[in-house]
Tab-separated table of C-alpha atoms and ligand atoms in Angstrom:
chain	number	residue	atom	x	y	z
A	1	UNK	CA	42.274	47.491	-8.094
A	2	UNK	CA	41.401	47.833	-4.835
A	3	UNK	CA	39.378	51.199	-4.256
A	4	UNK	CA	37.819	52.551	-1.067
A	5	UNK	CA	34.472	54.951	-1.530
A	6	UNK	CA	34.254	55.954	2.150
A	7	UNK	CA	36.367	58.642	4.099
A	8	UNK	CA	38.145	56.735	6.804
A	9	UNK	CA	40.775	57.356	8.778
A	10	UNK	CA	43.946	55.281	9.061
A	11	UNK	CA	44.627	53.218	11.552
A	12	UNK	CA	47.087	50.284	12.005
A	13	UNK	CA	44.443	47.711	9.833
A	14	UNK	CA	44.061	50.248	7.079
A	15	UNK	CA	44.757	52.999	4.824
A	16	UNK	CA	42.454	55.381	3.515
A	17	UNK	CA	39.752	52.886	4.393
A	18	UNK	CA	41.503	50.448	2.393
A	19	UNK	CA	42.306	47.385	4.555
A	20	UNK	CA	45.927	46.097	4.785
A	21	UNK	CA	44.847	42.656	5.056
A	22	UNK	CA	43.177	42.643	1.739
A	23	UNK	CA	46.189	44.466	-0.191
A	24	UNK	CA	47.570	41.041	1.212
A	25	UNK	CA	45.187	39.260	-0.483
A	26	UNK	CA	45.570	41.006	-3.792
A	27	UNK	CA	49.494	41.589	-4.084
A	28	UNK	CA	50.730	38.758	-1.447
A	29	UNK	CA	53.605	39.273	0.919
A	30	UNK	CA	56.070	40.903	2.032
A	31	UNK	CA	54.522	43.939	0.815
A	32	UNK	CA	55.620	47.403	0.892
A	33	UNK	CA	52.488	49.610	1.076
A	34	UNK	CA	52.830	53.525	1.547
A	35	UNK	CA	50.438	56.405	1.766
A	36	UNK	CA	50.320	59.319	-0.624
A	37	UNK	CA	48.096	61.471	1.729
A	38	UNK	CA	50.557	61.138	4.672
A	39	UNK	CA	53.406	62.273	2.421
A	40	UNK	CA	51.452	65.263	1.227
A	41	UNK	CA	50.149	65.899	4.673
A	42	UNK	CA	53.695	65.567	6.256
A	43	UNK	CA	54.508	68.482	3.121
A	44	UNK	CA	51.933	70.729	4.232
A	45	UNK	CA	52.956	70.765	7.772
A	46	UNK	CA	56.386	71.234	6.844
A	47	UNK	CA	55.835	74.137	4.627
A	48	UNK	CA	53.444	75.480	6.666
A	49	UNK	CA	55.320	76.185	9.512
A	50	UNK	CA	57.811	78.727	8.029
A	51	UNK	CA	56.645	82.392	7.314
A	52	UNK	CA	57.520	85.139	4.864
A	53	UNK	CA	60.484	82.522	3.944
A	54	UNK	CA	61.293	81.421	0.488
A	55	UNK	CA	61.043	78.112	1.434
A	56	UNK	CA	62.017	74.905	-0.792
A	57	UNK	CA	61.827	71.360	-0.185
A	58	UNK	CA	64.071	68.816	-2.161
A	59	UNK	CA	62.978	65.548	-0.796
A	60	UNK	CA	65.905	62.991	-0.168
A	61	UNK	CA	65.343	60.569	-3.224
A	62	UNK	CA	67.406	57.832	-1.636
A	63	UNK	CA	64.787	57.438	1.155
A	64	UNK	CA	62.230	56.138	-1.054
A	65	UNK	CA	63.154	56.307	-4.924
A	66	UNK	CA	60.271	54.528	-6.655
A	67	UNK	CA	59.878	56.282	-9.854
A	68	UNK	CA	55.913	56.589	-9.230
A	69	UNK	CA	56.739	58.231	-5.795
A	70	UNK	CA	58.991	60.669	-7.150
A	71	UNK	CA	55.962	61.635	-9.869
A	72	UNK	CA	54.058	62.283	-6.695
A	73	UNK	CA	56.119	64.397	-5.025
A	74	UNK	CA	56.281	66.025	-8.593
A	75	UNK	CA	52.787	66.386	-8.647
A	76	UNK	CA	52.705	68.141	-5.485
A	77	UNK	CA	55.242	70.317	-5.861
A	78	UNK	CA	58.317	68.913	-4.119
A	79	UNK	CA	61.855	69.157	-5.770
A	80	UNK	CA	64.502	66.601	-5.379
A	81	UNK	CA	67.588	65.786	-3.525
A	82	UNK	CA	70.084	62.922	-5.091
A	83	UNK	CA	73.050	61.621	-4.112
A	84	UNK	CA	73.941	59.786	-7.570
A	85	UNK	CA	73.415	59.972	-11.537
A	86	UNK	CA	71.578	56.893	-10.998
A	87	UNK	CA	69.118	58.771	-8.774
A	88	UNK	CA	69.451	61.903	-10.860
A	89	UNK	CA	68.222	59.821	-14.063
A	90	UNK	CA	64.946	58.659	-12.367
A	91	UNK	CA	64.275	61.926	-11.306
A	92	UNK	CA	64.677	63.385	-14.740
A	93	UNK	CA	62.390	60.450	-16.198
A	94	UNK	CA	59.756	61.236	-13.249
A	95	UNK	CA	59.559	64.461	-15.383
A	96	UNK	CA	61.589	66.837	-12.968
A	97	UNK	CA	63.621	69.468	-14.719
A	98	UNK	CA	67.332	68.779	-13.949
A	99	UNK	CA	67.333	72.246	-12.702
A	100	UNK	CA	64.983	71.738	-9.596
A	101	UNK	CA	67.316	68.331	-8.817
A	102	UNK	CA	69.906	69.355	-6.290
A	103	UNK	CA	72.916	66.562	-6.384
A	104	UNK	CA	75.217	66.086	-3.139
A	105	UNK	CA	77.160	63.266	-4.243
A	106	UNK	CA	80.024	61.838	-1.975
A	107	UNK	CA	83.393	60.255	-2.883
A	108	UNK	CA	82.213	59.829	-6.358
A	109	UNK	CA	84.610	59.868	-9.761
A	110	UNK	CA	84.874	63.382	-11.085
A	111	UNK	CA	83.352	61.992	-14.422
A	112	UNK	CA	79.925	61.644	-12.699
A	113	UNK	CA	80.325	65.055	-11.868
A	114	UNK	CA	80.986	66.124	-15.374
A	115	UNK	CA	78.265	64.206	-16.813
A	116	UNK	CA	75.586	65.450	-14.120
A	117	UNK	CA	76.790	69.075	-15.181
A	118	UNK	CA	75.911	68.111	-18.561
A	119	UNK	CA	72.641	66.995	-17.423
A	120	UNK	CA	72.059	70.099	-15.943
A	121	UNK	CA	71.404	69.337	-11.926
A	122	UNK	CA	72.461	71.538	-9.454
A	123	UNK	CA	75.740	70.798	-8.126
A	124	UNK	CA	76.853	70.158	-4.732
A	125	UNK	CA	81.005	69.577	-4.027
A	126	UNK	CA	82.161	68.885	-0.795
A	127	UNK	CA	85.643	68.230	-0.922
A	128	UNK	CA	88.474	70.939	-1.610
A	129	UNK	CA	90.356	68.570	-4.546
A	130	UNK	CA	86.662	68.884	-6.272
A	131	UNK	CA	86.778	72.563	-6.316
A	132	UNK	CA	89.843	72.845	-7.560
A	133	UNK	CA	88.791	70.589	-10.201
A	134	UNK	CA	85.750	72.309	-11.023
A	135	UNK	CA	87.310	75.992	-11.122
A	136	UNK	CA	89.634	74.811	-13.475
A	137	UNK	CA	87.544	72.940	-15.566
A	138	UNK	CA	84.379	75.455	-15.479
A	139	UNK	CA	85.470	78.894	-14.095
A	140	UNK	CA	82.568	80.783	-13.438
A	141	UNK	CA	80.311	79.161	-16.287
A	142	UNK	CA	78.346	77.051	-13.716
A	143	UNK	CA	76.422	77.538	-10.328
A	144	UNK	CA	78.011	76.123	-7.752
A	145	UNK	CA	77.008	75.222	-4.422
A	146	UNK	CA	79.246	73.769	-1.439
A	147	UNK	CA	78.684	71.412	1.297
A	148	UNK	CA	80.408	72.258	4.827
A	149	UNK	CA	80.895	70.398	7.451
A	150	UNK	CA	80.296	72.198	10.646
A	151	UNK	CA	81.519	69.998	13.347
A	152	UNK	CA	78.578	69.771	15.183
A	153	UNK	CA	77.491	66.288	16.160
A	154	UNK	CA	74.051	65.295	15.820
A	155	UNK	CA	72.273	61.931	14.962
A	156	UNK	CA	69.805	59.130	15.598
A	157	UNK	CA	72.844	56.938	15.549
A	158	UNK	CA	76.475	56.865	15.293
A	159	UNK	CA	75.751	55.850	11.414
A	160	UNK	CA	73.742	58.170	10.529
A	161	UNK	CA	75.622	61.262	11.986
A	162	UNK	CA	77.474	63.385	8.961
A	163	UNK	CA	78.461	66.810	10.863
A	164	UNK	CA	81.270	65.795	13.378
A	165	UNK	CA	84.564	66.340	12.602
A	166	UNK	CA	85.875	62.518	11.667
A	167	UNK	CA	82.919	62.387	9.488
A	168	UNK	CA	83.669	62.311	6.022
A	169	UNK	CA	81.540	64.612	4.800
A	170	UNK	CA	81.484	68.267	3.810
A	171	UNK	CA	84.168	70.650	3.501
A	172	UNK	CA	85.384	71.127	7.371
A	173	UNK	CA	84.515	74.766	8.440
A	174	UNK	CA	88.194	74.932	9.518
A	175	UNK	CA	89.381	74.840	5.813
A	176	UNK	CA	87.307	77.439	4.335
A	177	UNK	CA	90.348	79.657	3.658
A	178	UNK	CA	91.295	77.206	1.073
A	179	UNK	CA	87.663	77.380	-0.697
A	180	UNK	CA	87.835	81.269	-0.570
A	181	UNK	CA	91.062	81.301	-2.341
A	182	UNK	CA	89.701	78.688	-5.005
A	183	UNK	CA	86.539	80.374	-5.436
A	184	UNK	CA	88.687	83.698	-6.101
A	185	UNK	CA	91.351	82.485	-8.406
A	186	UNK	CA	88.977	80.762	-10.606
A	187	UNK	CA	85.951	83.568	-10.505
A	188	UNK	CA	83.595	80.306	-9.370
A	189	UNK	CA	79.970	81.389	-9.064
A	190	UNK	CA	78.734	80.701	-5.360
A	191	UNK	CA	75.158	79.997	-5.949
A	192	UNK	CA	74.755	78.157	-2.532
A	193	UNK	CA	75.825	76.615	0.669
A	194	UNK	CA	74.731	73.265	1.678
A	195	UNK	CA	75.007	71.251	5.281
A	196	UNK	CA	73.560	67.893	6.550
A	197	UNK	CA	74.186	67.336	9.859
A	198	UNK	CA	72.628	64.417	10.021
A	199	UNK	CA	69.493	61.925	10.643
A	200	UNK	CA	67.036	61.803	13.057
A	201	UNK	CA	68.318	64.081	15.640
A	202	UNK	CA	65.420	66.853	15.831
A	203	UNK	CA	66.716	68.811	18.286
A	204	UNK	CA	66.131	72.705	17.502
A	205	UNK	CA	68.512	74.250	19.001
A	206	UNK	CA	71.201	72.041	16.676
A	207	UNK	CA	69.268	73.241	13.925
A	208	UNK	CA	69.726	76.831	14.912
A	209	UNK	CA	73.228	76.765	16.187
A	210	UNK	CA	74.201	74.951	12.626
A	211	UNK	CA	71.980	77.784	10.798
A	212	UNK	CA	74.327	80.458	12.666
A	213	UNK	CA	77.630	78.829	11.363
A	214	UNK	CA	75.833	78.758	8.076
A	215	UNK	CA	75.238	82.800	8.034
A	216	UNK	CA	78.548	83.256	9.002
A	217	UNK	CA	80.043	81.445	6.196
A	218	UNK	CA	77.520	82.707	3.722
A	219	UNK	CA	78.883	86.505	4.307
A	220	UNK	CA	82.080	85.377	2.421
A	221	UNK	CA	80.152	84.987	-0.702
A	222	UNK	CA	78.371	88.075	-2.513
A	223	UNK	CA	75.557	86.725	-4.864
A	224	UNK	CA	74.206	83.260	-3.402
A	225	UNK	CA	70.848	82.080	-4.087
A	226	UNK	CA	70.166	79.798	-1.479
A	227	UNK	CA	71.182	78.146	1.750
A	228	UNK	CA	70.437	74.535	2.064
A	229	UNK	CA	70.129	73.175	5.685
A	230	UNK	CA	69.630	69.511	4.522
A	231	UNK	CA	67.444	67.562	6.857
A	232	UNK	CA	67.514	66.009	10.307
A	233	UNK	CA	64.205	65.928	11.242
A	234	UNK	CA	63.055	63.356	13.431
A	235	UNK	CA	60.124	61.386	13.323
A	236	UNK	CA	58.380	59.503	15.923
A	237	UNK	CA	58.765	55.186	15.782
A	238	UNK	CA	57.571	54.647	18.882
A	239	UNK	CA	55.344	56.168	21.446
A	240	UNK	CA	57.201	58.714	23.475
A	241	UNK	CA	59.721	59.502	20.888
A	242	UNK	CA	59.734	63.406	20.707
A	243	UNK	CA	59.552	63.928	17.283
A	244	UNK	CA	61.205	67.530	15.632
A	245	UNK	CA	58.414	70.259	16.668
A	246	UNK	CA	57.680	72.080	13.004
A	247	UNK	CA	56.184	74.375	14.187
A	248	UNK	CA	58.718	75.865	16.693
A	249	UNK	CA	61.225	75.216	13.687
A	250	UNK	CA	59.958	77.297	11.209
A	251	UNK	CA	59.199	79.997	13.376
A	252	UNK	CA	62.876	80.172	14.858
A	253	UNK	CA	64.312	79.318	11.268
A	254	UNK	CA	62.022	81.927	9.932
A	255	UNK	CA	63.116	84.671	11.991
A	256	UNK	CA	66.726	83.740	12.191
A	257	UNK	CA	67.390	83.399	8.412
A	258	UNK	CA	65.092	87.279	7.530
A	259	UNK	CA	67.603	88.678	10.253
A	260	UNK	CA	70.356	86.805	8.153
A	261	UNK	CA	68.944	87.972	4.966
A	262	UNK	CA	68.566	91.359	5.867
A	263	UNK	CA	72.530	91.304	6.584
A	264	UNK	CA	73.259	89.687	3.357
A	265	UNK	CA	71.301	92.251	1.771
A	266	UNK	CA	69.082	90.242	-0.229
A	267	UNK	CA	66.626	87.451	0.408
A	268	UNK	CA	67.576	84.171	-0.691
A	269	UNK	CA	66.174	80.728	-0.932
A	270	UNK	CA	65.945	78.590	2.208
A	271	UNK	CA	65.936	74.893	1.228
A	272	UNK	CA	65.230	71.298	3.362
A	273	UNK	CA	65.886	67.962	2.260
A	274	UNK	CA	64.000	65.901	3.928
A	275	UNK	CA	63.709	61.965	3.846
A	276	UNK	CA	62.081	60.807	6.869
A	277	UNK	CA	60.203	63.431	7.474
A	278	UNK	CA	58.258	62.957	4.363
A	279	UNK	CA	58.053	59.623	3.809
A	280	UNK	CA	58.902	57.173	7.148
A	281	UNK	CA	55.136	57.329	8.445
A	282	UNK	CA	53.394	57.028	4.913
A	283	UNK	CA	55.227	53.462	4.541
A	284	UNK	CA	54.407	49.805	5.831
A	285	UNK	CA	55.737	46.574	5.461
A	286	UNK	CA	53.241	43.772	5.313
A	287	UNK	CA	54.514	40.105	6.313
A	288	UNK	CA	53.115	36.622	6.858
A	289	UNK	CA	54.003	34.976	10.272
A	290	UNK	CA	55.551	31.655	8.638
A	291	UNK	CA	56.162	29.918	12.462
A	292	UNK	CA	55.635	30.228	16.145
A	293	UNK	CA	58.433	28.801	17.553
A	294	UNK	CA	58.797	28.068	21.290
A	295	UNK	CA	62.589	27.932	22.821
A	296	UNK	CA	63.728	28.108	26.343
A	297	UNK	CA	64.461	31.874	25.959
A	298	UNK	CA	61.779	33.261	23.953
A	299	UNK	CA	58.831	32.663	22.012
A	300	UNK	CA	59.888	33.540	18.122
A	301	UNK	CA	57.443	34.641	15.296
A	302	UNK	CA	59.086	33.443	12.076
A	303	UNK	CA	58.170	35.979	9.423
A	304	UNK	CA	58.669	35.370	5.574
A	305	UNK	CA	60.938	38.711	5.403
A	306	UNK	CA	64.030	39.538	6.566
A	307	UNK	CA	66.763	42.096	7.028
A	308	UNK	CA	67.048	42.110	3.357
A	309	UNK	CA	64.112	43.988	3.429
A	310	UNK	CA	64.116	46.059	6.395
A	311	UNK	CA	67.601	46.100	7.335
A	312	UNK	CA	67.182	49.193	9.597
A	313	UNK	CA	66.593	47.436	13.168
A	314	UNK	CA	69.681	45.678	12.635
A	315	UNK	CA	72.061	48.263	11.085
A	316	UNK	CA	70.795	51.118	13.556
A	317	UNK	CA	69.026	49.073	16.536
A	318	UNK	CA	66.049	51.195	14.877
A	319	UNK	CA	62.682	50.370	16.631
A	320	UNK	CA	59.491	50.167	14.590
A	321	UNK	CA	56.427	49.313	16.077
A	322	UNK	CA	55.213	45.791	14.707
A	323	UNK	CA	51.157	44.797	14.840
A	324	UNK	CA	49.362	41.638	14.119
A	325	UNK	CA	46.288	42.491	12.200
A	326	UNK	CA	44.994	39.481	11.763
A	327	UNK	CA	44.206	39.357	15.154
A	328	UNK	CA	43.613	42.915	16.672
A	329	UNK	CA	41.520	42.109	19.655
A	330	UNK	CA	43.953	39.258	20.598
A	331	UNK	CA	45.753	38.504	24.016
A	332	UNK	CA	49.044	40.396	24.682
A	333	UNK	CA	51.517	38.135	24.935
A	334	UNK	CA	55.406	38.825	24.856
A	335	UNK	CA	57.483	37.581	21.033
A	336	UNK	CA	60.565	37.929	19.260
A	337	UNK	CA	59.965	38.630	15.746
A	338	UNK	CA	62.439	37.286	13.515
A	339	UNK	CA	63.140	37.072	9.626
A	340	UNK	CA	63.830	34.560	7.673
A	341	UNK	CA	67.311	35.085	6.441
A	342	UNK	CA	69.850	32.755	7.399
A	343	UNK	CA	72.078	35.089	9.905
A	344	UNK	CA	70.405	36.423	13.126
A	345	UNK	CA	67.778	38.857	11.886
A	346	UNK	CA	66.088	40.391	14.888
A	347	UNK	CA	63.218	42.793	14.240
A	348	UNK	CA	62.060	43.130	18.035
A	349	UNK	CA	62.917	40.984	21.202
A	350	UNK	CA	60.136	39.952	23.851
A	351	UNK	CA	58.049	42.647	22.266
A	352	UNK	CA	54.436	42.665	23.617
A	353	UNK	CA	51.957	41.885	20.689
A	354	UNK	CA	48.991	40.489	20.079
A	355	UNK	CA	48.169	36.328	20.481
A	356	UNK	CA	49.952	35.223	16.668
A	357	UNK	CA	49.341	31.980	14.739
A	358	UNK	CA	51.044	30.953	11.631
A	359	UNK	CA	49.365	32.373	8.868
A	360	UNK	CA	49.027	35.971	10.550
A	361	UNK	CA	49.486	39.515	9.263
A	362	UNK	CA	51.917	41.142	10.691
A	363	UNK	CA	52.866	45.334	9.992
A	364	UNK	CA	55.737	47.256	10.205
A	365	UNK	CA	55.077	50.806	10.963
A	366	UNK	CA	57.390	53.773	10.025
A	367	UNK	CA	58.714	51.559	6.885
A	368	UNK	CA	58.140	54.101	4.158
A	369	UNK	CA	61.725	55.513	4.957
A	370	UNK	CA	64.781	53.621	4.078
A	371	UNK	CA	63.266	50.253	3.529
A	372	UNK	CA	62.653	49.192	0.478
A	373	UNK	CA	65.883	51.576	-1.083
A	374	UNK	CA	68.218	49.550	1.266
A	375	UNK	CA	66.539	46.184	0.502
A	376	UNK	CA	68.756	43.568	-1.203
A	377	UNK	CA	68.779	39.431	-2.513
A	378	UNK	CA	70.832	38.601	0.199
A	379	UNK	CA	69.939	34.274	0.645
A	380	UNK	CA	68.805	34.756	-3.521
A	381	UNK	CA	65.767	36.169	-2.007
A	382	UNK	CA	63.537	38.152	-4.204
A	383	UNK	CA	62.347	41.784	-3.031
A	384	UNK	CA	58.639	42.698	-2.321
A	385	UNK	CA	56.248	44.281	-4.274
A	386	UNK	CA	55.246	48.348	-3.615
A	387	UNK	CA	51.866	49.493	-3.352
A	388	UNK	CA	50.915	53.328	-3.643
A	389	UNK	CA	47.309	54.547	-2.019
A	390	UNK	CA	46.129	57.411	-3.931
A	391	UNK	CA	42.671	58.846	-3.415
A	392	UNK	CA	41.640	55.680	-1.943
A	393	UNK	CA	42.875	53.388	-4.316
A	394	UNK	CA	45.431	50.891	-4.102
A	395	UNK	CA	48.067	51.116	-7.164
A	396	UNK	CA	50.434	48.883	-7.857
A	397	UNK	CA	54.011	50.681	-8.260
A	398	UNK	CA	56.767	47.736	-8.163
A	399	UNK	CA	56.178	44.343	-9.422
A	400	UNK	CA	57.376	41.686	-7.004
A	401	UNK	CA	60.826	40.198	-8.152
A	402	UNK	CA	61.295	36.777	-9.754
A	403	UNK	CA	63.896	34.282	-9.661
A	404	UNK	CA	64.298	35.559	-12.983
A	405	UNK	CA	65.512	39.329	-11.843
A	406	UNK	CA	68.221	37.168	-9.778
A	407	UNK	CA	69.610	35.697	-12.784
A	408	UNK	CA	69.075	37.715	-15.214
A	409	UNK	CA	72.525	39.650	-14.923
A	410	UNK	CA	74.590	36.522	-13.928
A	411	UNK	CA	76.091	34.542	-16.832
A	412	UNK	CA	76.829	30.685	-16.553
A	413	UNK	CA	79.490	29.316	-17.104
A	414	UNK	CA	79.614	25.425	-18.167
A	415	UNK	CA	82.338	23.870	-16.671
B	1	LLP	N1	70.464	65.038	3.053
B	1	LLP	C1	71.344	64.315	2.768
B	1	LLP	C2	72.609	65.317	1.895
B	1	LLP	C3	71.588	63.446	3.375
B	1	LLP	O1	72.629	62.550	3.255
B	1	LLP	C4	70.393	62.862	3.903
B	1	LLP	C5	70.339	61.595	4.650
B	1	LLP	C6	69.108	63.646	4.050
B	1	LLP	C7	69.489	64.720	3.449
B	1	LLP	C8	67.367	63.139	4.312
B	1	LLP	O2	67.940	62.930	5.620
B	1	LLP	P1	66.468	62.200	6.435
B	1	LLP	O3	65.586	63.208	6.494
B	1	LLP	O4	65.805	61.011	5.914
B	1	LLP	O5	66.685	62.361	7.807
B	1	LLP	N2	69.772	54.728	6.263
B	1	LLP	C9	69.427	55.378	7.460
B	1	LLP	C10	69.311	57.342	7.138
B	1	LLP	C11	70.499	57.654	6.428
B	1	LLP	C12	70.338	58.932	6.281
B	1	LLP	C13	71.963	59.473	5.000
B	1	LLP	N3	71.556	60.448	4.771
B	1	LLP	C14	68.336	55.401	7.996
B	1	LLP	O6	67.687	54.269	7.963
B	1	LLP	O7	67.804	55.540	8.984
């Protein structure tokens, strides 16, 4: 096990004083590495920004769902938001009481909802047919949350906008009369209302505008316990990116929420469900340069990883800082960084980087959220190991896969 005894700040080449190149020596590459301290400090910054507010953070498990990361979240006081029964079961296995877990599915079988209710998670429903099924089956015996679609367009990329009128998510604010009728008809116990407008928008005015919509809806339900505002916090992927100003958001929302609670006549809990905000910058993907390939168009750095391990650049045209940590003082040159997958998998085009040669260790920053959790075995490639750095110690939290993992559910037929 690699341990650091010094108190050292993180930079591109180390986490809590542990050299990233040492981690590659010990665990190989490609490798995902997460910094537990970064998660905790993001959490503290977030809750510290709200005043006189019962704020509860439900981490969006889908961003990074390793069971040890969930256990760490639990240890530092963070609840969970899950989107599948599998995530729920991992959360419970990580030690969570199901009651601390918000389950926000989309288009699942109603049978899954019944199983989730049996496990005891907080249920968030986002369609009218399911509110009706729920009412018929459970009446007022189980508390319910519903997801609202506020018809607000926000998000870092079209694929991650969820609150606009064409989105499959939520119950449209124009269709809520049907919900009010069903709630009255079946005596449904409405515990909360939820909204998640999109990922990576950051604009405080959007949060405040959506909050006003939520306050209006909330007045139609008498016994709410919480309002869940989802997420959308923007993190900085590159220099100059405007992050969500958490302090400003916290102080403005604390006031608007307090005003609402006064009108409502009761102090409710205010929930958020950040994924990226908590884990994006905690994570690094470390890879090795396999080839430097000069072509008439560019100089490629080929890597021993690809879109199978980090799909965000190809899926959302997202930007990740890429650093050659083997040659920190190297001369700056332009490279195009690509993966080993047999289709175009470009991580960066004509990016300025330190001079790179075969065998150098290349680091992708901000890879904690939707990195490993969106990885696959495309091209029958195995997935990387994962390491968590906690209190100056590197802890292996997932073994590197082997070919056996790829073959284990395949059934060989001999013809
Ligand atoms: N709550 C709900 C209901 C969500 O659907 C999501 C993300 C979150 C919370 C957390 O959002 P965040 O804090 O991470 O922005 N794979 C994409 C992001 C998809 C987000 C899906 N929903 C990406 O890599 O950018």
